Coordinates of C-alpha atoms and ligand atoms in Angstrom, one line a residue:
M2 CA -51.7 145.9 -20.7
T3 CA -50.9 147.2 -17.3
A4 CA -51.4 145.8 -13.8
A5 CA -55.2 145.8 -13.5
A6 CA -57.4 144.2 -16.1
V7 CA -60.6 146.0 -17.1
R8 CA -63.3 144.5 -14.9
P9 CA -66.8 144.2 -16.1
G10 CA -69.4 146.0 -14.0
K11 CA -69.3 149.5 -12.5
S12 CA -66.9 151.8 -14.3
P13 CA -64.2 153.5 -12.3
P14 CA -64.9 157.2 -11.7
A15 CA -64.1 159.8 -14.4
M16 CA -61.0 162.0 -14.3
N17 CA -61.3 165.8 -14.8
R18 CA -58.4 167.0 -17.0
K19 CA -59.2 170.6 -16.1
H20 CA -57.9 170.0 -12.5
F21 CA -54.4 169.8 -13.9
L22 CA -54.5 172.3 -16.7
V23 CA -52.6 175.6 -16.4
R24 CA -55.0 178.1 -17.9
P25 CA -53.2 180.1 -20.7
G26 CA -52.2 183.6 -19.6
R27 CA -52.8 183.0 -15.9
R28 CA -50.2 183.2 -13.3
A29 CA -49.6 179.6 -12.0
R30 CA -48.6 179.0 -8.5
L31 CA -47.4 175.5 -7.6
K32 CA -48.8 175.9 -4.1
D33 CA -52.2 175.7 -5.7
F34 CA -51.4 172.2 -7.0
D35 CA -51.3 169.4 -4.4
P36 CA -48.7 166.8 -5.3
S37 CA -50.7 164.1 -3.3
F38 CA -54.1 164.8 -5.0
T39 CA -55.8 161.6 -6.2
G40 CA -59.0 163.1 -7.4
P41 CA -62.0 160.7 -7.2
Y42 CA -59.7 157.7 -6.3
R43 CA -59.2 156.7 -2.7
D44 CA -56.9 153.8 -3.5
K45 CA -54.7 152.3 -6.2
E46 CA -57.1 149.7 -7.5
R47 CA -59.8 151.9 -9.0
A48 CA -57.1 154.2 -10.6
E49 CA -55.4 151.1 -12.1
E50 CA -58.7 150.0 -13.5
K51 CA -59.2 153.4 -15.1
L52 CA -55.7 153.3 -16.5
A53 CA -56.2 149.9 -18.0
Q54 CA -59.5 151.0 -19.5
D55 CA -58.0 154.2 -21.0
I56 CA -54.9 152.4 -22.3
E57 CA -57.2 150.0 -24.2
E58 CA -58.9 152.9 -25.9
V59 CA -55.6 154.7 -26.5
A60 CA -54.4 151.6 -28.4
K61 CA -57.4 151.7 -30.6
W62 CA -57.0 155.4 -31.4
Q63 CA -53.3 154.9 -32.1
D64 CA -54.2 152.6 -34.9
V65 CA -56.5 155.2 -36.3
L66 CA -53.9 157.9 -35.9
Y67 CA -51.4 155.8 -37.8
A68 CA -53.9 155.0 -40.6
H69 CA -55.2 158.6 -40.8
D70 CA -51.6 159.7 -41.3
T71 CA -52.3 163.4 -40.8
H72 CA -51.7 164.2 -37.1
A73 CA -49.0 163.4 -34.6
I74 CA -48.9 163.8 -30.9
L75 CA -45.9 165.0 -28.9
M76 CA -46.0 164.4 -25.2
I77 CA -43.4 166.4 -23.2
F78 CA -42.4 165.2 -19.7
Q79 CA -40.6 167.5 -17.3
A80 CA -40.0 167.0 -13.6
M81 CA -37.6 167.0 -10.8
D82 CA -35.6 163.8 -10.3
A83 CA -37.5 160.7 -9.2
A84 CA -40.9 162.2 -10.0
G85 CA -41.7 159.1 -12.0
K86 CA -41.2 160.2 -15.7
D87 CA -39.8 156.8 -16.8
G88 CA -42.6 154.8 -15.1
A89 CA -45.3 157.1 -16.4
I90 CA -44.0 156.7 -20.0
K91 CA -43.6 152.9 -19.6
H92 CA -47.1 152.4 -18.2
V93 CA -49.0 154.8 -20.4
M94 CA -47.5 153.5 -23.6
S95 CA -47.7 149.8 -22.5
G96 CA -50.6 149.0 -24.7
V97 CA -49.6 150.8 -27.9
N98 CA -48.0 149.4 -31.0
P99 CA -44.2 150.2 -30.7
Q100 CA -44.1 151.0 -34.4
G101 CA -46.4 154.0 -33.8
C102 CA -44.4 155.4 -30.9
Q103 CA -41.0 157.0 -30.3
V104 CA -39.3 158.1 -27.2
F105 CA -36.3 160.5 -26.9
S106 CA -34.5 161.4 -23.7
F107 CA -32.7 164.7 -23.6
K108 CA -29.6 165.0 -21.4
A109 CA -27.0 167.8 -21.3
P110 CA -26.2 168.7 -24.9
S111 CA -23.3 167.1 -26.7
A112 CA -20.5 169.1 -28.5
E113 CA -22.4 168.5 -31.8
E114 CA -25.6 169.7 -30.4
L115 CA -24.0 172.8 -29.0
D116 CA -22.9 173.7 -32.5
H117 CA -26.5 174.3 -33.3
D118 CA -29.4 176.4 -32.1
Y119 CA -31.1 175.0 -29.0
L120 CA -34.2 173.7 -30.8
W121 CA -32.2 171.8 -33.4
R122 CA -32.0 168.5 -31.5
S123 CA -35.7 168.6 -30.8
S124 CA -36.7 169.4 -34.3
R125 CA -34.9 166.3 -35.6
S126 CA -36.6 164.2 -33.0
L127 CA -40.2 165.2 -33.7
P128 CA -42.7 162.4 -34.4
E129 CA -43.7 161.7 -37.9
R130 CA -47.4 162.0 -38.9
G131 CA -49.4 159.1 -37.5
R132 CA -47.0 158.7 -34.5
I133 CA -47.0 159.4 -30.8
G134 CA -43.7 161.0 -29.9
I135 CA -42.4 161.4 -26.3
F136 CA -39.8 163.8 -25.0
N137 CA -38.4 162.7 -21.7
R138 CA -37.1 166.2 -20.8
S139 CA -37.0 168.6 -23.6
Y140 CA -36.1 172.1 -24.8
Y141 CA -37.8 173.3 -21.6
E142 CA -34.5 172.5 -19.9
E143 CA -33.2 175.6 -21.7
V144 CA -35.4 177.8 -19.4
L145 CA -35.1 175.5 -16.3
V146 CA -31.7 174.0 -15.6
V147 CA -30.0 176.7 -17.6
R148 CA -31.9 179.4 -15.7
V149 CA -31.0 177.8 -12.3
H150 CA -27.4 177.4 -13.4
P151 CA -26.8 180.4 -15.7
E152 CA -23.1 179.4 -16.1
I153 CA -24.3 176.8 -18.6
L154 CA -25.2 179.7 -20.9
R155 CA -21.5 180.6 -21.3
G156 CA -21.0 177.2 -23.0
Q157 CA -23.8 177.8 -25.5
K158 CA -21.7 180.0 -28.0
L159 CA -24.6 182.5 -28.2
P160 CA -24.4 185.7 -30.3
P161 CA -24.8 189.0 -28.4
Q162 CA -28.3 189.2 -27.1
E163 CA -30.5 190.1 -24.1
S164 CA -29.4 189.1 -20.7
G165 CA -31.2 188.5 -17.4
D166 CA -35.0 188.5 -17.6
G167 CA -35.1 189.6 -21.2
L168 CA -33.3 186.5 -22.3
W169 CA -35.8 184.2 -20.7
K170 CA -38.7 186.2 -22.1
D171 CA -37.2 185.9 -25.5
R172 CA -36.8 182.1 -25.1
F173 CA -40.5 181.8 -24.0
Q174 CA -41.5 183.6 -27.1
Q175 CA -39.3 181.5 -29.3
I176 CA -40.7 178.3 -27.7
N177 CA -44.3 179.5 -28.1
A178 CA -43.7 180.3 -31.8
F179 CA -42.1 176.9 -32.4
E180 CA -45.0 175.1 -30.7
R181 CA -47.6 177.1 -32.6
Y182 CA -45.9 176.3 -35.9
L183 CA -45.9 172.6 -34.9
A184 CA -49.6 172.6 -33.9
Q185 CA -50.6 174.3 -37.1
N186 CA -48.8 171.6 -39.0
G187 CA -50.6 168.8 -37.2
I188 CA -48.2 168.0 -34.4
H189 CA -50.3 168.4 -31.2
I190 CA -48.4 169.0 -28.0
L191 CA -49.3 167.9 -24.5
K192 CA -46.9 169.1 -21.8
F193 CA -46.8 167.3 -18.4
F194 CA -45.0 168.5 -15.3
L195 CA -44.9 165.6 -12.8
N196 CA -45.4 167.5 -9.6
V197 CA -43.6 165.5 -6.8
S198 CA -43.2 167.0 -3.3
K199 CA -39.8 167.6 -1.9
E200 CA -40.6 165.1 1.0
E201 CA -41.6 162.4 -1.4
Q202 CA -38.5 162.9 -3.5
K203 CA -36.4 162.4 -0.4
R204 CA -38.2 159.2 0.4
R205 CA -37.6 157.9 -3.2
F206 CA -33.9 158.9 -3.1
L207 CA -33.5 157.0 0.2
K208 CA -35.2 154.0 -1.3
R209 CA -32.9 154.1 -4.3
I210 CA -29.9 154.2 -1.9
D211 CA -31.2 151.4 0.3
T212 CA -32.3 149.0 -2.4
P213 CA -29.4 147.4 -4.3
E214 CA -31.5 146.9 -7.5
K215 CA -32.3 150.7 -7.5
N216 CA -28.7 151.9 -6.7
W217 CA -28.0 152.5 -10.4
K218 CA -30.8 155.0 -10.6
F219 CA -29.2 157.2 -8.0
S220 CA -26.5 159.8 -8.5
T221 CA -25.1 162.2 -5.9
S222 CA -25.7 165.1 -8.3
D223 CA -29.4 164.4 -7.8
V224 CA -29.0 165.5 -4.1
R225 CA -27.1 168.6 -5.3
E226 CA -29.9 169.6 -7.6
R227 CA -32.3 169.2 -4.8
Q228 CA -30.6 172.0 -3.0
H229 CA -31.9 174.3 -5.7
W230 CA -35.5 173.1 -5.2
S231 CA -37.1 176.6 -4.7
E232 CA -35.2 178.1 -7.6
Y233 CA -36.5 175.3 -9.8
M234 CA -40.0 175.8 -8.6
K235 CA -39.8 179.5 -9.4
A236 CA -38.4 178.7 -12.9
Y237 CA -41.2 176.2 -13.5
E238 CA -43.9 178.7 -12.4
E239 CA -42.5 181.2 -14.9
V240 CA -42.5 178.5 -17.6
F241 CA -46.2 177.7 -16.9
Q242 CA -47.2 181.3 -16.9
H243 CA -45.5 182.1 -20.2
T244 CA -45.8 178.9 -22.2
S245 CA -49.1 177.3 -21.3
T246 CA -51.0 178.2 -24.5
R247 CA -54.2 177.2 -26.2
W248 CA -52.2 175.2 -28.8
A249 CA -49.7 173.6 -26.3
P250 CA -51.1 173.6 -22.7
W251 CA -49.2 172.6 -19.6
Y252 CA -50.7 170.0 -17.2
V253 CA -49.4 169.9 -13.6
I254 CA -49.9 166.3 -12.7
P255 CA -49.8 165.2 -9.0
A256 CA -46.9 162.8 -8.6
D257 CA -46.7 161.7 -5.0
H258 CA -48.8 158.6 -6.0
K259 CA -47.4 157.0 -9.1
W260 CA -50.6 155.1 -9.7
F261 CA -52.5 158.4 -10.0
T262 CA -49.9 160.1 -12.2
R263 CA -50.1 157.3 -14.7
A264 CA -53.9 157.3 -14.8
A265 CA -54.1 161.1 -15.2
V266 CA -51.5 161.2 -18.1
A267 CA -53.2 158.3 -19.9
N268 CA -56.6 160.0 -19.6
I269 CA -55.3 163.3 -21.0
L270 CA -53.7 161.5 -24.0
L271 CA -57.0 159.7 -24.6
W272 CA -58.9 163.0 -24.4
K273 CA -56.6 164.5 -27.0
L274 CA -56.8 161.5 -29.4
R275 CA -60.6 161.6 -29.2
S276 CA -60.7 165.4 -29.8
L277 CA -59.0 164.9 -33.2
K278 CA -62.1 163.3 -34.6
M279 CA -60.1 160.9 -36.8
S280 CA -61.4 158.0 -38.8
Y281 CA -59.9 155.3 -40.9
P282 CA -59.3 156.5 -44.4
S283 CA -62.1 155.8 -46.8
V284 CA -61.4 153.5 -49.7
S285 CA -62.0 154.6 -53.3
K286 CA -64.3 152.7 -55.6
A287 CA -61.4 151.7 -57.8
H288 CA -59.5 150.3 -54.7
L289 CA -62.6 148.4 -53.6
A290 CA -62.8 146.8 -57.1
E291 CA -59.1 145.9 -56.8
L292 CA -59.8 144.2 -53.4
K293 CA -62.6 142.2 -55.0
K294 CA -60.4 141.1 -57.8
A295 CA -57.6 140.1 -55.4
K296 CA -60.0 138.1 -53.3
A297 CA -61.3 136.3 -56.4
M298 CA -57.7 135.4 -57.4
L299 CA -56.9 134.1 -53.9
L300 CA -60.0 132.0 -53.8
A301 CA -59.3 130.6 -57.3
E302 CA -55.8 129.4 -56.3
K303 CA -55.5 125.6 -56.7
E304 CA -53.2 125.0 -53.7
Ligands
LIG26 P1 -33.3 159.7 -14.4 O1 -32.5 160.5 -13.4 O2 -34.7 159.4 -14.0 O3 -32.6 158.6 -15.0 P2 -33.1 162.1 -16.0 O4 -34.0 162.7 -17.0 O5 -32.9 162.9 -14.7 O6 -33.6 160.7 -15.7 P3 -30.3 162.2 -16.1 O7 -29.2 161.6 -17.0 O8 -30.2 162.0 -14.6 O9 -31.7 161.9 -16.7 O10 -30.2 163.8 -16.2 C1 -30.2 164.5 -17.4 C2 -29.7 165.8 -17.1 O11 -29.5 166.6 -18.3 C3 -30.7 166.6 -16.2 O12 -30.0 167.1 -15.1 C4 -31.1 167.8 -17.1 O13 -31.3 169.0 -16.4 C5 -29.9 167.9 -18.0 N1 -30.2 168.5 -19.3 C6 -31.2 168.2 -20.2 N2 -31.2 169.1 -21.1 C7 -30.3 170.1 -20.9 C8 -29.8 171.2 -21.5 N3 -30.4 171.7 -22.6 N4 -28.8 171.9 -21.0 C9 -28.3 171.5 -19.8 N5 -28.6 170.4 -19.2 C10 -29.6 169.7 -19.7
LIG27 MG1 -31.6 162.3 -13.1

């Protein structure tokens, strides 16, 4: 369980998933998404209550997901540094059974990974049926950091192909096709961009520098990447426009208040789990008869 316990009495206000959704096919402009938005919550307490309540229900659904053994959920997290990916993952998954959950963090590809196509390392990290898989960064880096630093492409050993805009359009299509294939095979994708403002990132970096226990989290390359802020935002907008689909939508989650980010992500996960309309598998007559027999045997034991 997370910080706040579920209190009896008046329920915390509902969250509206559609505030954060990038509508498929629409041009998405980040200036239309306020990083400090907190919806119906004026303070942390009510949002934490909502988070606790939703996490409790997520945990119940996760058990059904596991038993049902047909669907999997893949949650993809993308963001600028210090937007709170790690904290969101930790809090949202805090109530779930670790056996039903797996997290992969994707860094710059290794030599072995570069010997394969760019989706290879993701394919082998996909969640099994019945599980919730989390990608902390993902193949979207291939149209983000690689777009902002095109020199990375030279190390990718690519065959002759489109260059410039054509290459990114091709990658968007490849990603959409990959995600559609997954969705049709029961792997349901939720994509979250944690939308932190440039000012808030600066505050968090300064805190990491000034707090000894947080020093390890800071690297000077983070400040270098920050200098490319507007190029990243442009690349993200293109990603949203071209890859927010019916089968794998993007959600732009306000990230200047960590307590709100966590509550919003948990609520969207819960919505998805509910929408799958799963139930525990029904037991056959033969199996019920076996259960009865086993019970009789147990009760008949002498010691
Ligand atoms: P944190 O900083 O919160 O610990 P992080 O996800 O930023 O988490 P880092 O080790 O700082 O982790 O950074 C990982 C780096 O790997 C990021 O700069 C990211 O852009 C880079 N990366 C991820 N995938 C690729 C890729 N396919 N090609 C090139 N770089 C990549
Ligand atoms: Mg980092």
